[in-house]
Amino acid sequence: MSVLDVPIVLVGYGPVGQAYVRLVRGRSDALEQRYAYRLRIAAVTGRSTQCQLAGPNVPPRSEWGPRVPLARLIVATGARVVVQAYPSDPGFAAVAAEEALTAWRLGAHVVTATKCHVLAHWRRLRRASADAGLGFGVSATTGAALPAADVARHALLGYDIRAVRACLNGTSTYVVDRMGDGASLAEAVADARQRGIAEADTAADLSGADAAGKVRILAGLLWDWDVSTLDTDLAPITAATAEEAVAARRAGTRLRAVAVASVDRPGLVSVQLERLGETDPLAAIAGPEKAVSYDCGEIGVVTVSGGASSPLGAATALLKDTLTCATDPAVA
Ligand SMILES: NC(=O)c1ccc[n+]([C@@H]2O[C@H](COP(=O)([O-])OP(=O)(O)OC[C@H]3O[C@@H](n4cnc5c(N)ncnc54)[C@H](OP(=O)(O)O)[C@@H]3O)[C@@H](O)[C@H]2O)c1
């Protein structure tokens, strides 16, 4: 059986990028035996520096050279996949979109944990990837290891999906749970940071914008809504939420920030604080876990849950999308 070489250019070498390198290095032999594809990191770039790999190990940062344009790196390495793993701040959207277009122009698939361009340039990017016949893997943008995007994209194909309800922000779930235990907002956030659940800046977690972004992408996959132009209606988590979280707990329920999109309200994604009964699958998750319920009309609700958010979780989703692109780009 001939083995197909899959050189990869990784853009971004933070916690997710580093976890991805470790995963590819650790699993490439097993994946080669199983699928006859040899995944290989060919180059890694940071903000302004880069390295090309001579073997499986990334050289120390002190040995990296200045960064060259991505197009040159793709050509030099013969990359078949470009993986994006750098900040999702809106300010990066134009750069990230240009990179993706460059990759497709040069025949490489794109797999991303970076959300900004997916949100800002949805239709343009989806069209370009389809025109090129190359993959655009976005699994890592909708809940790290949780295969929510795959469920929306493939697993429920043809189902009459009426609505999606989701808890896809581990920080907000953890913080509201801690407030239900009696912690103040500041205490709950500090605790979440100490446990590595929350990052330094929790603004997008607490405002609902992060959760809404993930559900916007799911709505794009489910109903072909234009992710970039959707309205959002967000109820933020504030210090006043503590009282409501305790009251919900006393009533035998759980307060959760639930992101919702529904065919009854086309073009809108809302994030509201809801009291959930014990039997609601969104109430069962704990800490940084995620859950998405797809309301499939008469046949009932299908829920996918678990898969705590972590750099390893995001890297695992990137690896899965990389393999999917290499083996069947029509699916990614
Ligand atoms: N951490 C998680 O659990 C998690 C889960 C799901 C999704 N994500 C998403 O995954 C992405 C990566 O997250 P992360 O935690 O690894 O850290 P990050 O802080 O988002 O990314 C850090 C890396 O990005 C590089 N970088 C910054 N600007 C760049 C640019 N313009 N071009 C190329 N590289 C650039 C930095 O370069 P230097 O090294 O040179 O500074 C650094 O290597 C984010 O978009 C995040 O939202 C993260």
mmCIF file with all atom_site columns, C-alpha atoms in Angstrom, residues 188-279:
data_model
loop_
_atom_site.group_PDB
_atom_site.id
_atom_site.type_symbol
_atom_site.label_atom_id
_atom_site.label_alt_id
_atom_site.label_comp_id
_atom_site.label_asym_id
_atom_site.label_entity_id
_atom_site.label_seq_id
_atom_site.pdbx_PDB_ins_code
_atom_site.Cartn_x
_atom_site.Cartn_y
_atom_site.Cartn_z
_atom_site.occupancy
_atom_site.B_iso_or_equiv
_atom_site.pdbx_formal_charge
_atom_site.auth_seq_id
_atom_site.auth_comp_id
_atom_site.auth_asym_id
_atom_site.auth_atom_id
_atom_site.pdbx_PDB_model_num
ATOM 1  C CA . ALA A 1 188 ? -15.866 32.691 40.347 1.00 0.00 ? 188 ALA A CA 1
ATOM 2  C CA . VAL A 1 189 ? -13.807 34.277 37.554 1.00 0.00 ? 189 VAL A CA 1
ATOM 3  C CA . ALA A 1 190 ? -10.615 34.128 39.632 1.00 0.00 ? 190 ALA A CA 1
ATOM 4  C CA . ASP A 1 191 ? -11.295 30.464 40.364 1.00 0.00 ? 191 ASP A CA 1
ATOM 5  C CA . ALA A 1 192 ? -11.899 29.730 36.661 1.00 0.00 ? 192 ALA A CA 1
ATOM 6  C CA . ARG A 1 193 ? -8.607  31.425 35.781 1.00 0.00 ? 193 ARG A CA 1
ATOM 7  C CA . GLN A 1 194 ? -6.730  29.511 38.464 1.00 0.00 ? 194 GLN A CA 1
ATOM 8  C CA . ARG A 1 195 ? -8.034  26.210 37.074 1.00 0.00 ? 195 ARG A CA 1
ATOM 9  C CA . GLY A 1 196 ? -6.988  27.149 33.547 1.00 0.00 ? 196 GLY A CA 1
ATOM 10 C CA . ILE A 1 197 ? -10.612 27.264 32.359 1.00 0.00 ? 197 ILE A CA 1
ATOM 11 C CA . ALA A 1 198 ? -10.755 31.029 31.783 1.00 0.00 ? 198 ALA A CA 1
ATOM 12 C CA . GLU A 1 199 ? -8.208  33.129 29.949 1.00 0.00 ? 199 GLU A CA 1
ATOM 13 C CA . ALA A 1 200 ? -7.014  36.523 31.207 1.00 0.00 ? 200 ALA A CA 1
ATOM 14 C CA . ASP A 1 201 ? -9.683  38.387 29.229 1.00 0.00 ? 201 ASP A CA 1
ATOM 15 C CA . THR A 1 202 ? -13.143 36.978 29.958 1.00 0.00 ? 202 THR A CA 1
ATOM 16 C CA . ALA A 1 203 ? -15.138 39.782 28.317 1.00 0.00 ? 203 ALA A CA 1
ATOM 17 C CA . ALA A 1 204 ? -16.341 37.713 25.340 1.00 0.00 ? 204 ALA A CA 1
ATOM 18 C CA . ASP A 1 205 ? -17.124 34.739 27.603 1.00 0.00 ? 205 ASP A CA 1
ATOM 19 C CA . LEU A 1 206 ? -19.241 36.735 30.059 1.00 0.00 ? 206 LEU A CA 1
ATOM 20 C CA . SER A 1 207 ? -20.979 38.921 27.458 1.00 0.00 ? 207 SER A CA 1
ATOM 21 C CA . GLY A 1 208 ? -22.173 35.861 25.519 1.00 0.00 ? 208 GLY A CA 1
ATOM 22 C CA . ALA A 1 209 ? -20.327 36.945 22.348 1.00 0.00 ? 209 ALA A CA 1
ATOM 23 C CA . ASP A 1 210 ? -18.107 33.839 22.272 1.00 0.00 ? 210 ASP A CA 1
ATOM 24 C CA . ALA A 1 211 ? -21.043 31.439 22.678 1.00 0.00 ? 211 ALA A CA 1
ATOM 25 C CA . ALA A 1 212 ? -23.035 33.371 20.078 1.00 0.00 ? 212 ALA A CA 1
ATOM 26 C CA . GLY A 1 213 ? -20.123 33.158 17.618 1.00 0.00 ? 213 GLY A CA 1
ATOM 27 C CA . LYS A 1 214 ? -20.009 29.382 17.915 1.00 0.00 ? 214 LYS A CA 1
ATOM 28 C CA . VAL A 1 215 ? -23.766 29.048 17.408 1.00 0.00 ? 215 VAL A CA 1
ATOM 29 C CA . ARG A 1 216 ? -23.618 31.465 14.464 1.00 0.00 ? 216 ARG A CA 1
ATOM 30 C CA . ILE A 1 217 ? -21.204 29.021 12.816 1.00 0.00 ? 217 ILE A CA 1
ATOM 31 C CA . LEU A 1 218 ? -23.468 26.054 13.634 1.00 0.00 ? 218 LEU A CA 1
ATOM 32 C CA . ALA A 1 219 ? -26.449 27.955 12.154 1.00 0.00 ? 219 ALA A CA 1
ATOM 33 C CA . GLY A 1 220 ? -24.414 28.572 8.997  1.00 0.00 ? 220 GLY A CA 1
ATOM 34 C CA . LEU A 1 221 ? -23.683 24.860 8.716  1.00 0.00 ? 221 LEU A CA 1
ATOM 35 C CA . LEU A 1 222 ? -27.267 23.806 9.531  1.00 0.00 ? 222 LEU A CA 1
ATOM 36 C CA . TRP A 1 223 ? -29.343 26.270 7.518  1.00 0.00 ? 223 TRP A CA 1
ATOM 37 C CA . ASP A 1 224 ? -26.846 28.074 5.287  1.00 0.00 ? 224 ASP A CA 1
ATOM 38 C CA . TRP A 1 225 ? -27.490 31.304 7.194  1.00 0.00 ? 225 TRP A CA 1
ATOM 39 C CA . ASP A 1 226 ? -24.917 33.972 6.439  1.00 0.00 ? 226 ASP A CA 1
ATOM 40 C CA . VAL A 1 227 ? -22.867 33.750 9.644  1.00 0.00 ? 227 VAL A CA 1
ATOM 41 C CA . SER A 1 228 ? -21.335 37.184 9.018  1.00 0.00 ? 228 SER A CA 1
ATOM 42 C CA . THR A 1 229 ? -24.606 39.133 9.011  1.00 0.00 ? 229 THR A CA 1
ATOM 43 C CA . LEU A 1 230 ? -26.623 37.487 11.794 1.00 0.00 ? 230 LEU A CA 1
ATOM 44 C CA . ASP A 1 231 ? -28.125 39.574 14.595 1.00 0.00 ? 231 ASP A CA 1
ATOM 45 C CA . THR A 1 232 ? -27.320 38.715 18.187 1.00 0.00 ? 232 THR A CA 1
ATOM 46 C CA . ASP A 1 233 ? -29.263 39.343 21.368 1.00 0.00 ? 233 ASP A CA 1
ATOM 47 C CA . LEU A 1 234 ? -27.006 38.793 24.371 1.00 0.00 ? 234 LEU A CA 1
ATOM 48 C CA . ALA A 1 235 ? -27.753 38.750 28.107 1.00 0.00 ? 235 ALA A CA 1
ATOM 49 C CA . PRO A 1 236 ? -24.404 39.149 29.879 1.00 0.00 ? 236 PRO A CA 1
ATOM 50 C CA . ILE A 1 237 ? -23.313 37.468 33.100 1.00 0.00 ? 237 ILE A CA 1
ATOM 51 C CA . THR A 1 238 ? -22.834 40.226 35.694 1.00 0.00 ? 238 THR A CA 1
ATOM 52 C CA . ALA A 1 239 ? -22.384 40.502 39.446 1.00 0.00 ? 239 ALA A CA 1
ATOM 53 C CA . ALA A 1 240 ? -26.193 40.514 39.732 1.00 0.00 ? 240 ALA A CA 1
ATOM 54 C CA . THR A 1 241 ? -26.317 37.032 38.183 1.00 0.00 ? 241 THR A CA 1
ATOM 55 C CA . ALA A 1 242 ? -25.057 35.565 41.488 1.00 0.00 ? 242 ALA A CA 1
ATOM 56 C CA . GLU A 1 243 ? -28.438 36.047 43.168 1.00 0.00 ? 243 GLU A CA 1
ATOM 57 C CA . GLU A 1 244 ? -30.294 34.415 40.288 1.00 0.00 ? 244 GLU A CA 1
ATOM 58 C CA . ALA A 1 245 ? -27.815 31.499 40.198 1.00 0.00 ? 245 ALA A CA 1
ATOM 59 C CA . VAL A 1 246 ? -28.367 30.793 43.910 1.00 0.00 ? 246 VAL A CA 1
ATOM 60 C CA . ALA A 1 247 ? -32.157 31.073 43.527 1.00 0.00 ? 247 ALA A CA 1
ATOM 61 C CA . ALA A 1 248 ? -32.067 28.674 40.570 1.00 0.00 ? 248 ALA A CA 1
ATOM 62 C CA . ARG A 1 249 ? -30.064 26.168 42.591 1.00 0.00 ? 249 ARG A CA 1
ATOM 63 C CA . ARG A 1 250 ? -32.509 26.437 45.530 1.00 0.00 ? 250 ARG A CA 1
ATOM 64 C CA . ALA A 1 251 ? -35.357 25.709 43.136 1.00 0.00 ? 251 ALA A CA 1
ATOM 65 C CA . GLY A 1 252 ? -33.620 22.496 42.016 1.00 0.00 ? 252 GLY A CA 1
ATOM 66 C CA . THR A 1 253 ? -32.597 23.951 38.665 1.00 0.00 ? 253 THR A CA 1
ATOM 67 C CA . ARG A 1 254 ? -29.354 25.160 37.061 1.00 0.00 ? 254 ARG A CA 1
ATOM 68 C CA . LEU A 1 255 ? -28.774 28.592 35.644 1.00 0.00 ? 255 LEU A CA 1
ATOM 69 C CA . ARG A 1 256 ? -27.028 28.387 32.295 1.00 0.00 ? 256 ARG A CA 1
ATOM 70 C CA . ALA A 1 257 ? -26.086 30.843 29.544 1.00 0.00 ? 257 ALA A CA 1
ATOM 71 C CA . VAL A 1 258 ? -27.853 29.152 26.630 1.00 0.00 ? 258 VAL A CA 1
ATOM 72 C CA . ALA A 1 259 ? -27.184 30.188 23.041 1.00 0.00 ? 259 ALA A CA 1
ATOM 73 C CA . VAL A 1 260 ? -30.138 29.593 20.736 1.00 0.00 ? 260 VAL A CA 1
ATOM 74 C CA . ALA A 1 261 ? -30.846 29.774 17.019 1.00 0.00 ? 261 ALA A CA 1
ATOM 75 C CA . SER A 1 262 ? -34.180 28.710 15.604 1.00 0.00 ? 262 SER A CA 1
ATOM 76 C CA . VAL A 1 263 ? -35.864 28.542 12.209 1.00 0.00 ? 263 VAL A CA 1
ATOM 77 C CA . ASP A 1 264 ? -38.749 30.424 13.823 1.00 0.00 ? 264 ASP A CA 1
ATOM 78 C CA . ARG A 1 265 ? -36.444 33.447 14.256 1.00 0.00 ? 265 ARG A CA 1
ATOM 79 C CA . PRO A 1 266 ? -34.317 33.440 11.109 1.00 0.00 ? 266 PRO A CA 1
ATOM 80 C CA . GLY A 1 267 ? -31.123 35.476 11.236 1.00 0.00 ? 267 GLY A CA 1
ATOM 81 C CA . LEU A 1 268 ? -30.979 35.778 15.029 1.00 0.00 ? 268 LEU A CA 1
ATOM 82 C CA . VAL A 1 269 ? -28.756 34.120 17.630 1.00 0.00 ? 269 VAL A CA 1
ATOM 83 C CA . SER A 1 270 ? -29.561 34.843 21.263 1.00 0.00 ? 270 SER A CA 1
ATOM 84 C CA . VAL A 1 271 ? -27.715 34.049 24.464 1.00 0.00 ? 271 VAL A CA 1
ATOM 85 C CA . GLN A 1 272 ? -29.951 34.179 27.539 1.00 0.00 ? 272 GLN A CA 1
ATOM 86 C CA . LEU A 1 273 ? -29.617 33.053 31.131 1.00 0.00 ? 273 LEU A CA 1
ATOM 87 C CA . GLU A 1 274 ? -32.103 30.210 31.548 1.00 0.00 ? 274 GLU A CA 1
ATOM 88 C CA . ARG A 1 275 ? -33.135 28.071 34.491 1.00 0.00 ? 275 ARG A CA 1
ATOM 89 C CA . LEU A 1 276 ? -32.816 24.471 33.320 1.00 0.00 ? 276 LEU A CA 1
ATOM 90 C CA . GLY A 1 277 ? -34.517 21.482 34.935 1.00 0.00 ? 277 GLY A CA 1
ATOM 91 C CA . GLU A 1 278 ? -32.477 18.431 35.861 1.00 0.00 ? 278 GLU A CA 1
ATOM 92 C CA . THR A 1 279 ? -33.630 16.456 32.827 1.00 0.00 ? 279 THR A CA 1
#
